[in-house]
Amino acid sequence: MNTQETLAYWLENYPDYKDEIEAITDDKEREDRFYRSLEFGTAGMRGVLGAGENRMNAAIIRRVSIALADVIKTDAIYSEDRHVVIGFDSRRMSAEFAMETARTLATFGIKCRLFDSLRPVPALSFAIRHTKAIAGVEITASHNPPQYNGYKVYWSDGAQMPPAQADAIVLRLKDDPAFVPISEAEARSRGLILPVPEEADDAYVAYVSDLAIQKDMLRRHGGELEIAYTPLHGAGLIPVKRVLANVGITNLSVVKEQEKPDGEFPTVRVPNPEIAETMSMVVELANKIGAD
């Protein structure tokens, strides 16, 4: 379909987005939203939030989750006691997209273990292996600007989905506007949406803490270190503080303005620590306290 045909298709089949689409007055924006579909690769997919074929929205989340369900259920390692771990970060719509993913997979009888609050990607990867899941999904757009979100898929080893499975998802991406997932209440009542076990967080912290070098020295002198840290409004604060405290690093100064999760990332242009200006506040704090 061309851009106009795709736009008309959305207006007809996705009534929840009708008002937003009809409110678009800029021709270039309209073209950008409908001239192509978001692509899925080994790292999953990401895009600007909003209505349209080239945007991240609940319809796209359902579409890729239907394809994921098909790939999982036809894989040789799948059985009904295997599950999918689902995590999300602080970005706009992350929690809602995580639930949309869980409800869609549950509609196909796939059990999901959903984190109750935001977690960074490494915690999801660990939970996949720790709970013997078949796959995992993290709703995140990593270091992209605030208007983005994404859908990253991980396989049973906790790594990004292998090329064979990723290619299979691409082949199975089919639009089904009539599809409506079961409700959260029904999914939970049928045992298809479950929490991630609380001990998974403790196991993750213990595992990462055990990777520390010269543990005895850290226990003796870790408290003498001055550390400056920023989670950049993301999901890292709690696990970082827990791991550092666990190995003996207790003197941690956090950038207050960037401490709380915030999908608007109000203090940075882009939440990418590889960009010098993004780290300016933590560098300033480090200089102020004489951080090691």
PDB file of C-alpha atoms in Angstrom:
ATOM      1  CA  MET A   1       0.000   0.000   0.000  1.00  0.00           C
ATOM      2  CA  ASN A   2       1.118   3.569  -0.610  1.00  0.00           C
ATOM      3  CA  THR A   3       1.065   6.268   2.064  1.00  0.00           C
ATOM      4  CA  GLN A   4      -2.540   7.372   1.431  1.00  0.00           C
ATOM      5  CA  GLU A   5      -3.824   3.806   1.349  1.00  0.00           C
ATOM      6  CA  THR A   6      -2.042   2.987   4.611  1.00  0.00           C
ATOM      7  CA  LEU A   7      -3.412   6.120   6.256  1.00  0.00           C
ATOM      8  CA  ALA A   8      -6.941   5.249   5.119  1.00  0.00           C
ATOM      9  CA  TYR A   9      -6.469   1.694   6.396  1.00  0.00           C
ATOM     10  CA  TRP A  10      -5.546   3.013   9.852  1.00  0.00           C
ATOM     11  CA  LEU A  11      -8.512   5.364   9.941  1.00  0.00           C
ATOM     12  CA  GLU A  12     -10.836   2.487   9.102  1.00  0.00           C
ATOM     13  CA  ASN A  13      -9.298  -0.230  11.281  1.00  0.00           C
ATOM     14  CA  TYR A  14      -7.814   1.563  14.282  1.00  0.00           C
ATOM     15  CA  PRO A  15     -10.545   3.852  15.646  1.00  0.00           C
ATOM     16  CA  ASP A  16      -8.561   4.526  18.844  1.00  0.00           C
ATOM     17  CA  TYR A  17      -6.101   6.551  16.760  1.00  0.00           C
ATOM     18  CA  LYS A  18      -8.611   8.332  14.517  1.00  0.00           C
ATOM     19  CA  ASP A  19      -8.590  11.658  16.381  1.00  0.00           C
ATOM     20  CA  GLU A  20      -4.800  11.788  16.535  1.00  0.00           C
ATOM     21  CA  ILE A  21      -4.424  10.989  12.837  1.00  0.00           C
ATOM     22  CA  GLU A  22      -7.066  13.486  11.736  1.00  0.00           C
ATOM     23  CA  ALA A  23      -5.377  16.181  13.834  1.00  0.00           C
ATOM     24  CA  ILE A  24      -2.142  15.935  11.790  1.00  0.00           C
ATOM     25  CA  THR A  25      -1.896  19.060   9.641  1.00  0.00           C
ATOM     26  CA  ASP A  26       1.716  18.821   8.510  1.00  0.00           C
ATOM     27  CA  ASP A  27       2.106  16.915   5.224  1.00  0.00           C
ATOM     28  CA  LYS A  28       5.680  15.820   6.035  1.00  0.00           C
ATOM     29  CA  GLU A  29       4.652  14.394   9.395  1.00  0.00           C
ATOM     30  CA  ARG A  30       1.724  12.547   7.825  1.00  0.00           C
ATOM     31  CA  GLU A  31       4.066  11.100   5.195  1.00  0.00           C
ATOM     32  CA  ASP A  32       6.612  10.062   7.818  1.00  0.00           C
ATOM     33  CA  ARG A  33       4.001   8.266   9.911  1.00  0.00           C
ATOM     34  CA  PHE A  34       2.595   6.150   7.075  1.00  0.00           C
ATOM     35  CA  TYR A  35       5.150   5.745   4.291  1.00  0.00           C
ATOM     36  CA  ARG A  36       6.638   2.565   5.763  1.00  0.00           C
ATOM     37  CA  SER A  37       6.378   0.051   8.611  1.00  0.00           C
ATOM     38  CA  LEU A  38       8.774  -0.010  11.547  1.00  0.00           C
ATOM     39  CA  GLU A  39      11.436  -2.632  10.911  1.00  0.00           C
ATOM     40  CA  PHE A  40      12.220  -5.530  13.236  1.00  0.00           C
ATOM     41  CA  GLY A  41      15.821  -6.725  13.545  1.00  0.00           C
ATOM     42  CA  THR A  42      18.013  -8.700  15.945  1.00  0.00           C
ATOM     43  CA  ALA A  43      17.808  -5.790  18.411  1.00  0.00           C
ATOM     44  CA  GLY A  44      14.011  -5.624  18.104  1.00  0.00           C
ATOM     45  CA  MET A  45      12.347  -2.394  16.993  1.00  0.00           C
ATOM     46  CA  ARG A  46      12.150   1.199  18.130  1.00  0.00           C
ATOM     47  CA  GLY A  47      10.516   4.376  16.912  1.00  0.00           C
ATOM     48  CA  VAL A  48       8.852   7.648  17.783  1.00  0.00           C
ATOM     49  CA  LEU A  49       5.677   7.296  19.847  1.00  0.00           C
ATOM     50  CA  GLY A  50       2.372   8.033  18.153  1.00  0.00           C
ATOM     51  CA  ALA A  51      -0.283   6.776  15.761  1.00  0.00           C
ATOM     52  CA  GLY A  52       0.851   5.304  12.479  1.00  0.00           C
ATOM     53  CA  GLU A  53       2.632   2.465  10.727  1.00  0.00           C
ATOM     54  CA  ASN A  54       6.043   4.067  11.299  1.00  0.00           C
ATOM     55  CA  ARG A  55       5.440   4.805  14.994  1.00  0.00           C
ATOM     56  CA  MET A  56       5.488   2.926  18.285  1.00  0.00           C
ATOM     57  CA  ASN A  57       1.958   2.352  19.585  1.00  0.00           C
ATOM     58  CA  ALA A  58      -0.232  -0.354  21.080  1.00  0.00           C
ATOM     59  CA  ALA A  59      -1.267  -1.663  17.640  1.00  0.00           C
ATOM     60  CA  ILE A  60       2.361  -2.219  16.655  1.00  0.00           C
ATOM     61  CA  ILE A  61       3.118  -3.788  20.055  1.00  0.00           C
ATOM     62  CA  ARG A  62       0.273  -6.250  19.531  1.00  0.00           C
ATOM     63  CA  ARG A  63       1.418  -7.041  15.992  1.00  0.00           C
ATOM     64  CA  VAL A  64       4.993  -7.895  16.934  1.00  0.00           C
ATOM     65  CA  SER A  65       3.817  -9.792  20.043  1.00  0.00           C
ATOM     66  CA  ILE A  66       1.524 -11.967  17.900  1.00  0.00           C
ATOM     67  CA  ALA A  67       4.530 -12.801  15.712  1.00  0.00           C
ATOM     68  CA  LEU A  68       6.657 -13.506  18.795  1.00  0.00           C
ATOM     69  CA  ALA A  69       3.967 -15.825  20.165  1.00  0.00           C
ATOM     70  CA  ASP A  70       3.977 -17.791  16.910  1.00  0.00           C
ATOM     71  CA  VAL A  71       7.776 -18.090  16.891  1.00  0.00           C
ATOM     72  CA  ILE A  72       7.846 -19.202  20.528  1.00  0.00           C
ATOM     73  CA  LYS A  73       5.094 -21.806  20.182  1.00  0.00           C
ATOM     74  CA  THR A  74       6.688 -23.361  17.096  1.00  0.00           C
ATOM     75  CA  ASP A  75      10.196 -23.507  18.582  1.00  0.00           C
ATOM     76  CA  ALA A  76      11.588 -26.907  19.558  1.00  0.00           C
ATOM     77  CA  ILE A  77      12.383 -25.802  23.117  1.00  0.00           C
ATOM     78  CA  TYR A  78       8.873 -24.520  23.851  1.00  0.00           C
ATOM     79  CA  SER A  79       6.597 -26.258  26.340  1.00  0.00           C
ATOM     80  CA  GLU A  80       3.599 -25.001  28.289  1.00  0.00           C
ATOM     81  CA  ASP A  81       5.636 -24.625  31.469  1.00  0.00           C
ATOM     82  CA  ARG A  82       8.069 -22.215  29.773  1.00  0.00           C
ATOM     83  CA  HIS A  83       7.348 -18.511  30.106  1.00  0.00           C
ATOM     84  CA  VAL A  84       8.406 -15.072  28.889  1.00  0.00           C
ATOM     85  CA  VAL A  85       9.871 -12.449  31.225  1.00  0.00           C
ATOM     86  CA  ILE A  86       8.745  -8.888  30.483  1.00  0.00           C
ATOM     87  CA  GLY A  87      10.465  -5.762  31.755  1.00  0.00           C
ATOM     88  CA  PHE A  88      10.196  -2.043  31.116  1.00  0.00           C
ATOM     89  CA  ASP A  89      12.088   1.165  31.827  1.00  0.00           C
ATOM     90  CA  SER A  90      11.181   4.763  32.658  1.00  0.00           C
ATOM     91  CA  ARG A  91      10.217   5.874  29.136  1.00  0.00           C
ATOM     92  CA  ARG A  92       6.810   7.159  28.117  1.00  0.00           C
ATOM     93  CA  MET A  93       4.292   4.298  27.734  1.00  0.00           C
ATOM     94  CA  SER A  94       6.796   1.627  28.826  1.00  0.00           C
ATOM     95  CA  ALA A  95       4.589   0.134  31.553  1.00  0.00           C
ATOM     96  CA  GLU A  96       1.526   0.218  29.269  1.00  0.00           C
ATOM     97  CA  PHE A  97       3.389  -1.455  26.393  1.00  0.00           C
ATOM     98  CA  ALA A  98       4.730  -4.111  28.763  1.00  0.00           C
ATOM     99  CA  MET A  99       1.188  -4.982  29.825  1.00  0.00           C
ATOM    100  CA  GLU A 100       0.026  -4.952  26.186  1.00  0.00           C
ATOM    101  CA  THR A 101       2.798  -7.442  25.410  1.00  0.00           C
ATOM    102  CA  ALA A 102       1.826  -9.676  28.333  1.00  0.00           C
ATOM    103  CA  ARG A 103      -1.883  -9.624  27.431  1.00  0.00           C
ATOM    104  CA  THR A 104      -1.143 -10.462  23.799  1.00  0.00           C
ATOM    105  CA  LEU A 105       1.151 -13.382  24.611  1.00  0.00           C
ATOM    106  CA  ALA A 106      -1.348 -14.599  27.224  1.00  0.00           C
ATOM    107  CA  THR A 107      -4.081 -14.642  24.567  1.00  0.00           C
ATOM    108  CA  PHE A 108      -2.076 -17.406  22.873  1.00  0.00           C
ATOM    109  CA  GLY A 109      -1.670 -19.316  26.128  1.00  0.00           C
ATOM    110  CA  ILE A 110       1.917 -18.235  26.768  1.00  0.00           C
ATOM    111  CA  LYS A 111       2.731 -17.573  30.407  1.00  0.00           C
ATOM    112  CA  CYS A 112       4.368 -14.259  31.204  1.00  0.00           C
ATOM    113  CA  ARG A 113       6.291 -13.106  34.240  1.00  0.00           C
ATOM    114  CA  LEU A 114       5.986  -9.330  34.420  1.00  0.00           C
ATOM    115  CA  PHE A 115       8.205  -7.121  36.568  1.00  0.00           C
ATOM    116  CA  ASP A 116       6.147  -4.973  38.939  1.00  0.00           C
ATOM    117  CA  SER A 117       8.266  -1.853  38.347  1.00  0.00           C
ATOM    118  CA  LEU A 118      11.007  -0.630  36.063  1.00  0.00           C
ATOM    119  CA  ARG A 119      14.217  -2.641  35.663  1.00  0.00           C
ATOM    120  CA  PRO A 120      17.327  -2.145  33.505  1.00  0.00           C
ATOM    121  CA  VAL A 121      17.989  -4.543  30.640  1.00  0.00           C
ATOM    122  CA  PRO A 122      20.676  -6.575  32.490  1.00  0.00           C
ATOM    123  CA  ALA A 123      18.150  -7.447  35.211  1.00  0.00           C
ATOM    124  CA  LEU A 124      15.791  -8.756  32.529  1.00  0.00           C
ATOM    125  CA  SER A 125      18.554 -10.792  30.890  1.00  0.00           C
ATOM    126  CA  PHE A 126      19.471 -12.330  34.228  1.00  0.00           C
ATOM    127  CA  ALA A 127      15.828 -13.083  35.101  1.00  0.00           C
ATOM    128  CA  ILE A 128      15.368 -14.959  31.813  1.00  0.00           C
ATOM    129  CA  ARG A 129      18.138 -17.372  32.713  1.00  0.00           C
ATOM    130  CA  HIS A 130      17.371 -17.468  36.427  1.00  0.00           C
ATOM    131  CA  THR A 131      13.706 -18.401  35.939  1.00  0.00           C
ATOM    132  CA  LYS A 132      14.416 -20.658  32.917  1.00  0.00           C
ATOM    133  CA  ALA A 133      12.265 -18.575  30.587  1.00  0.00           C
ATOM    134  CA  ILE A 134      12.077 -19.246  26.875  1.00  0.00           C
ATOM    135  CA  ALA A 135      12.383 -15.536  26.014  1.00  0.00           C
ATOM    136  CA  GLY A 136      12.176 -12.013  27.343  1.00  0.00           C
ATOM    137  CA  VAL A 137      10.929  -8.620  26.210  1.00  0.00           C
ATOM    138  CA  GLU A 138      12.160  -5.247  27.445  1.00  0.00           C
ATOM    139  CA  ILE A 139      10.219  -2.123  26.567  1.00  0.00           C
ATOM    140  CA  THR A 140      12.986   0.445  26.092  1.00  0.00           C
ATOM    141  CA  ALA A 141      14.585   2.690  23.509  1.00  0.00           C
ATOM    142  CA  SER A 142      17.996   2.736  25.208  1.00  0.00           C
ATOM    143  CA  HIS A 143      19.742   6.062  24.561  1.00  0.00           C
ATOM    144  CA  ASN A 144      17.272   7.564  22.101  1.00  0.00           C
ATOM    145  CA  PRO A 145      15.527  10.924  22.708  1.00  0.00           C
ATOM    146  CA  PRO A 146      12.416  11.066  24.948  1.00  0.00           C
ATOM    147  CA  GLN A 147       9.911  10.796  22.086  1.00  0.00           C
ATOM    148  CA  TYR A 148      11.108   7.243  21.323  1.00  0.00           C
ATOM    149  CA  ASN A 149      10.272   3.856  22.748  1.00  0.00           C
ATOM    150  CA  GLY A 150      11.085   0.340  21.627  1.00  0.00           C
ATOM    151  CA  TYR A 151      10.571  -3.407  21.906  1.00  0.00           C
ATOM    152  CA  LYS A 152      13.658  -5.558  22.461  1.00  0.00           C
ATOM    153  CA  VAL A 153      13.461  -9.349  22.417  1.00  0.00           C
ATOM    154  CA  TYR A 154      15.844 -11.697  24.205  1.00  0.00           C
ATOM    155  CA  TRP A 155      16.079 -15.488  23.913  1.00  0.00           C
ATOM    156  CA  SER A 156      16.444 -18.244  26.505  1.00  0.00           C
ATOM    157  CA  ASP A 157      20.165 -17.562  27.011  1.00  0.00           C
ATOM    158  CA  GLY A 158      19.449 -13.973  28.062  1.00  0.00           C
ATOM    159  CA  ALA A 159      21.108 -12.543  24.945  1.00  0.00           C
ATOM    160  CA  GLN A 160      19.405 -10.670  22.126  1.00  0.00           C
ATOM    161  CA  MET A 161      17.219 -12.880  19.961  1.00  0.00           C
ATOM    162  CA  PRO A 162      19.331 -14.928  17.481  1.00  0.00           C
ATOM    163  CA  PRO A 163      19.074 -14.061  13.762  1.00  0.00           C
ATOM    164  CA  ALA A 164      17.045 -17.170  12.907  1.00  0.00           C
ATOM    165  CA  GLN A 165      14.282 -16.334  15.387  1.00  0.00           C
ATOM    166  CA  ALA A 166      14.421 -12.620  14.543  1.00  0.00           C
ATOM    167  CA  ASP A 167      14.018 -13.425  10.839  1.00  0.00           C
ATOM    168  CA  ALA A 168      11.089 -15.692  11.708  1.00  0.00           C
ATOM    169  CA  ILE A 169       9.374 -12.796  13.501  1.00  0.00           C
ATOM    170  CA  VAL A 170       9.827 -10.587  10.431  1.00  0.00           C
ATOM    171  CA  LEU A 171       8.214 -13.248   8.239  1.00  0.00           C
ATOM    172  CA  ARG A 172       5.280 -13.589  10.643  1.00  0.00           C
ATOM    173  CA  LEU A 173       4.542  -9.875  11.085  1.00  0.00           C
ATOM    174  CA  LYS A 174       0.940  -9.678   9.944  1.00  0.00           C
ATOM    175  CA  ASP A 175      -1.568  -6.958  10.601  1.00  0.00           C
ATOM    176  CA  ASP A 176      -4.721  -8.127  12.369  1.00  0.00           C
ATOM    177  CA  PRO A 177      -6.729  -5.037  13.411  1.00  0.00           C
ATOM    178  CA  ALA A 178      -9.568  -7.238  14.654  1.00  0.00           C
ATOM    179  CA  PHE A 179      -7.289  -8.835  17.263  1.00  0.00           C
ATOM    180  CA  VAL A 180      -8.153  -7.882  20.837  1.00  0.00           C
ATOM    181  CA  PRO A 181      -6.066  -9.450  23.618  1.00  0.00           C
ATOM    182  CA  ILE A 182      -7.667 -10.881  26.712  1.00  0.00           C
ATOM    183  CA  SER A 183      -7.931  -8.545  29.672  1.00  0.00           C
ATOM    184  CA  GLU A 184      -5.292  -8.281  32.362  1.00  0.00           C
ATOM    185  CA  ALA A 185      -7.805  -9.606  34.907  1.00  0.00           C
ATOM    186  CA  GLU A 186      -8.571 -12.702  32.827  1.00  0.00           C
ATOM    187  CA  ALA A 187      -4.903 -13.344  32.098  1.00  0.00           C
ATOM    188  CA  ARG A 188      -4.037 -13.136  35.787  1.00  0.00           C
ATOM    189  CA  SER A 189      -6.992 -15.303  36.832  1.00  0.00           C
ATOM    190  CA  ARG A 190      -5.830 -17.996  34.387  1.00  0.00           C
ATOM    191  CA  GLY A 191      -2.268 -17.841  35.688  1.00  0.00           C
ATOM    192  CA  LEU A 192      -0.946 -16.446  32.426  1.00  0.00           C
ATOM    193  CA  ILE A 193       0.411 -13.195  33.877  1.00  0.00           C
ATOM    194  CA  LEU A 194       2.532 -13.794  36.958  1.00  0.00           C
ATOM    195  CA  PRO A 195       5.045 -11.679  38.870  1.00  0.00           C
ATOM    196  CA  VAL A 196       8.772 -12.184  38.529  1.00  0.00           C
ATOM    197  CA  PRO A 197       9.851 -13.919  41.769  1.00  0.00           C
ATOM    198  CA  GLU A 198      11.172 -11.408  44.294  1.00  0.00           C
ATOM    199  CA  GLU A 199      14.269 -13.501  44.850  1.00  0.00           C
ATOM    200  CA  ALA A 200      15.305 -12.899  41.231  1.00  0.00           C
ATOM    201  CA  ASP A 201      16.433  -9.386  42.190  1.00  0.00           C
ATOM    202  CA  ASP A 202      18.399 -10.708  45.160  1.00  0.00           C
ATOM    203  CA  ALA A 203      19.998 -13.383  42.973  1.00  0.00           C
ATOM    204  CA  TYR A 204      20.947 -10.749  40.382  1.00  0.00           C
ATOM    205  CA  VAL A 205      22.578  -8.498  42.972  1.00  0.00           C
ATOM    206  CA  ALA A 206      24.444 -11.464  44.478  1.00  0.00           C
ATOM    207  CA  TYR A 207      25.628 -12.651  41.060  1.00  0.00           C
ATOM    208  CA  VAL A 208      26.911  -9.242  39.977  1.00  0.00           C
ATOM    209  CA  SER A 209      28.482  -8.596  43.384  1.00  0.00           C
ATOM    210  CA  ASP A 210      30.427 -11.840  43.078  1.00  0.00           C
ATOM    211  CA  LEU A 211      32.084 -10.501  39.921  1.00  0.00           C
ATOM    212  CA  ALA A 212      33.946  -7.870  41.970  1.00  0.00           C
ATOM    213  CA  ILE A 213      37.742  -8.072  41.920  1.00  0.00           C
ATOM    214  CA  GLN A 214      39.672  -8.063  45.234  1.00  0.00           C
ATOM    215  CA  LYS A 215      36.591  -8.529  47.394  1.00  0.00           C
ATOM    216  CA  ASP A 216      38.539  -8.454  50.675  1.00  0.00           C
ATOM    217  CA  MET A 217      40.104  -5.096  49.826  1.00  0.00           C
ATOM    218  CA  LEU A 218      36.670  -3.689  48.925  1.00  0.00           C
ATOM    219  CA  ARG A 219      35.221  -4.872  52.223  1.00  0.00           C
ATOM    220  CA  ARG A 220      38.065  -3.206  54.132  1.00  0.00           C
ATOM    221  CA  HIS A 221      38.407   0.023  52.165  1.00  0.00           C
ATOM    222  CA  GLY A 222      35.351   0.386  49.901  1.00  0.00           C
ATOM    223  CA  GLY A 223      33.768   2.850  52.301  1.00  0.00           C
ATOM    224  CA  GLU A 224      36.706   5.217  51.802  1.00  0.00           C
ATOM    225  CA  LEU A 225      35.960   5.704  48.119  1.00  0.00           C
ATOM    226  CA  GLU A 226      34.087   8.805  46.975  1.00  0.00           C
ATOM    227  CA  ILE A 227      31.798   7.834  44.086  1.00  0.00           C
ATOM    228  CA  ALA A 228      29.615  10.154  41.991  1.00  0.00           C
ATOM    229  CA  TYR A 229      26.772   8.521  40.075  1.00  0.00           C
ATOM    230  CA  THR A 230      23.769   9.375  37.925  1.00  0.00           C
ATOM    231  CA  PRO A 231      21.044   7.041  36.641  1.00  0.00           C
ATOM    232  CA  LEU A 232      20.095   9.725  34.060  1.00  0.00           C
ATOM    233  CA  HIS A 233      16.397   9.475  35.027  1.00  0.00           C
ATOM    234  CA  GLY A 234      16.465   5.772  34.127  1.00  0.00           C
ATOM    235  CA  ALA A 235      16.186   2.386  35.835  1.00  0.00           C
ATOM    236  CA  GLY A 236      19.686   1.952  37.244  1.00  0.00           C
ATOM    237  CA  LEU A 237      19.525   3.612  40.655  1.00  0.00           C
ATOM    238  CA  ILE A 238      18.246   0.760  42.840  1.00  0.00           C
ATOM    239  CA  PRO A 239      20.375  -2.109  41.441  1.00  0.00           C
ATOM    240  CA  VAL A 240      23.520   0.067  41.236  1.00  0.00           C
ATOM    241  CA  LYS A 241      23.171   1.198  44.854  1.00  0.00           C
ATOM    242  CA  ARG A 242      22.455  -2.345  46.018  1.00  0.00           C
ATOM    243  CA  VAL A 243      25.415  -3.894  44.205  1.00  0.00           C
ATOM    244  CA  LEU A 244      27.894  -1.216  45.301  1.00  0.00           C
ATOM    245  CA  ALA A 245      26.726  -1.429  48.914  1.00  0.00           C
ATOM    246  CA  ASN A 246      26.926  -5.203  48.729  1.00  0.00           C
ATOM    247  CA  VAL A 247      30.624  -5.120  47.839  1.00  0.00           C
ATOM    248  CA  GLY A 248      31.442  -2.438  50.411  1.00  0.00           C
ATOM    249  CA  ILE A 249      31.180   0.806  48.421  1.00  0.00           C
ATOM    250  CA  THR A 250      28.819   2.801  50.604  1.00  0.00           C
ATOM    251  CA  ASN A 251      29.874   6.407  49.988  1.00  0.00           C
ATOM    252  CA  LEU A 252      27.774   7.088  46.880  1.00  0.00           C
ATOM    253  CA  SER A 253      26.722  10.609  45.870  1.00  0.00           C
ATOM    254  CA  VAL A 254      23.886  10.699  43.348  1.00  0.00           C
ATOM    255  CA  VAL A 255      22.964  13.633  41.102  1.00  0.00           C
ATOM    256  CA  LYS A 256      19.691  14.650  42.784  1.00  0.00           C
ATOM    257  CA  GLU A 257      18.230  16.290  39.674  1.00  0.00           C
ATOM    258  CA  GLN A 258      18.630  13.017  37.728  1.00  0.00           C
ATOM    259  CA  GLU A 259      17.857  10.540  40.507  1.00  0.00           C
ATOM    260  CA  LYS A 260      14.152   9.898  39.901  1.00  0.00           C
ATOM    261  CA  PRO A 261      12.908   7.945  36.862  1.00  0.00           C
ATOM    262  CA  ASP A 262      11.449  10.347  34.309  1.00  0.00           C
ATOM    263  CA  GLY A 263      10.612   9.485  30.701  1.00  0.00           C
ATOM    264  CA  GLU A 264      10.933  13.139  29.722  1.00  0.00           C
ATOM    265  CA  PHE A 265      14.654  13.133  30.645  1.00  0.00           C
ATOM    266  CA  PRO A 266      14.290  16.834  31.544  1.00  0.00           C
ATOM    267  CA  THR A 267      17.945  17.587  32.343  1.00  0.00           C
ATOM    268  CA  VAL A 268      19.550  16.173  29.183  1.00  0.00           C
ATOM    269  CA  ARG A 269      19.106  16.569  25.449  1.00  0.00           C
ATOM    270  CA  VAL A 270      19.615  12.837  24.871  1.00  0.00           C
ATOM    271  CA  PRO A 271      20.044  10.236  27.683  1.00  0.00           C
ATOM    272  CA  ASN A 272      23.210   8.814  26.099  1.00  0.00           C
ATOM    273  CA  PRO A 273      26.248   8.642  28.419  1.00  0.00           C
ATOM    274  CA  GLU A 274      28.554   8.504  25.388  1.00  0.00           C
ATOM    275  CA  ILE A 275      27.736  12.191  24.791  1.00  0.00           C
ATOM    276  CA  ALA A 276      29.878  14.457  26.974  1.00  0.00           C
ATOM    277  CA  GLU A 277      27.165  17.030  27.718  1.00  0.00           C
ATOM    278  CA  THR A 278      24.844  14.268  28.982  1.00  0.00           C
ATOM    279  CA  MET A 279      27.360  13.517  31.751  1.00  0.00           C
ATOM    280  CA  SER A 280      28.063  17.155  32.642  1.00  0.00           C
ATOM    281  CA  MET A 281      26.059  17.130  35.888  1.00  0.00           C
ATOM    282  CA  VAL A 282      27.726  14.028  37.291  1.00  0.00           C
ATOM    283  CA  VAL A 283      31.141  15.364  36.283  1.00  0.00           C
ATOM    284  CA  GLU A 284      30.316  18.591  38.093  1.00  0.00           C
ATOM    285  CA  LEU A 285      29.259  16.613  41.159  1.00  0.00           C
ATOM    286  CA  ALA A 286      32.428  14.506  40.984  1.00  0.00           C
ATOM    287  CA  ASN A 287      34.599  17.624  40.890  1.00  0.00           C
ATOM    288  CA  LYS A 288      32.667  19.167  43.777  1.00  0.00           C
ATOM    289  CA  ILE A 289      33.101  16.197  46.129  1.00  0.00           C
ATOM    290  CA  GLY A 290      36.554  15.193  44.895  1.00  0.00           C
ATOM    291  CA  ALA A 291      35.269  11.839  43.689  1.00  0.00           C
ATOM    292  CA  ASP A 292      37.663   8.968  43.105  1.00  0.00           C
TER     293      ASP A 292
END
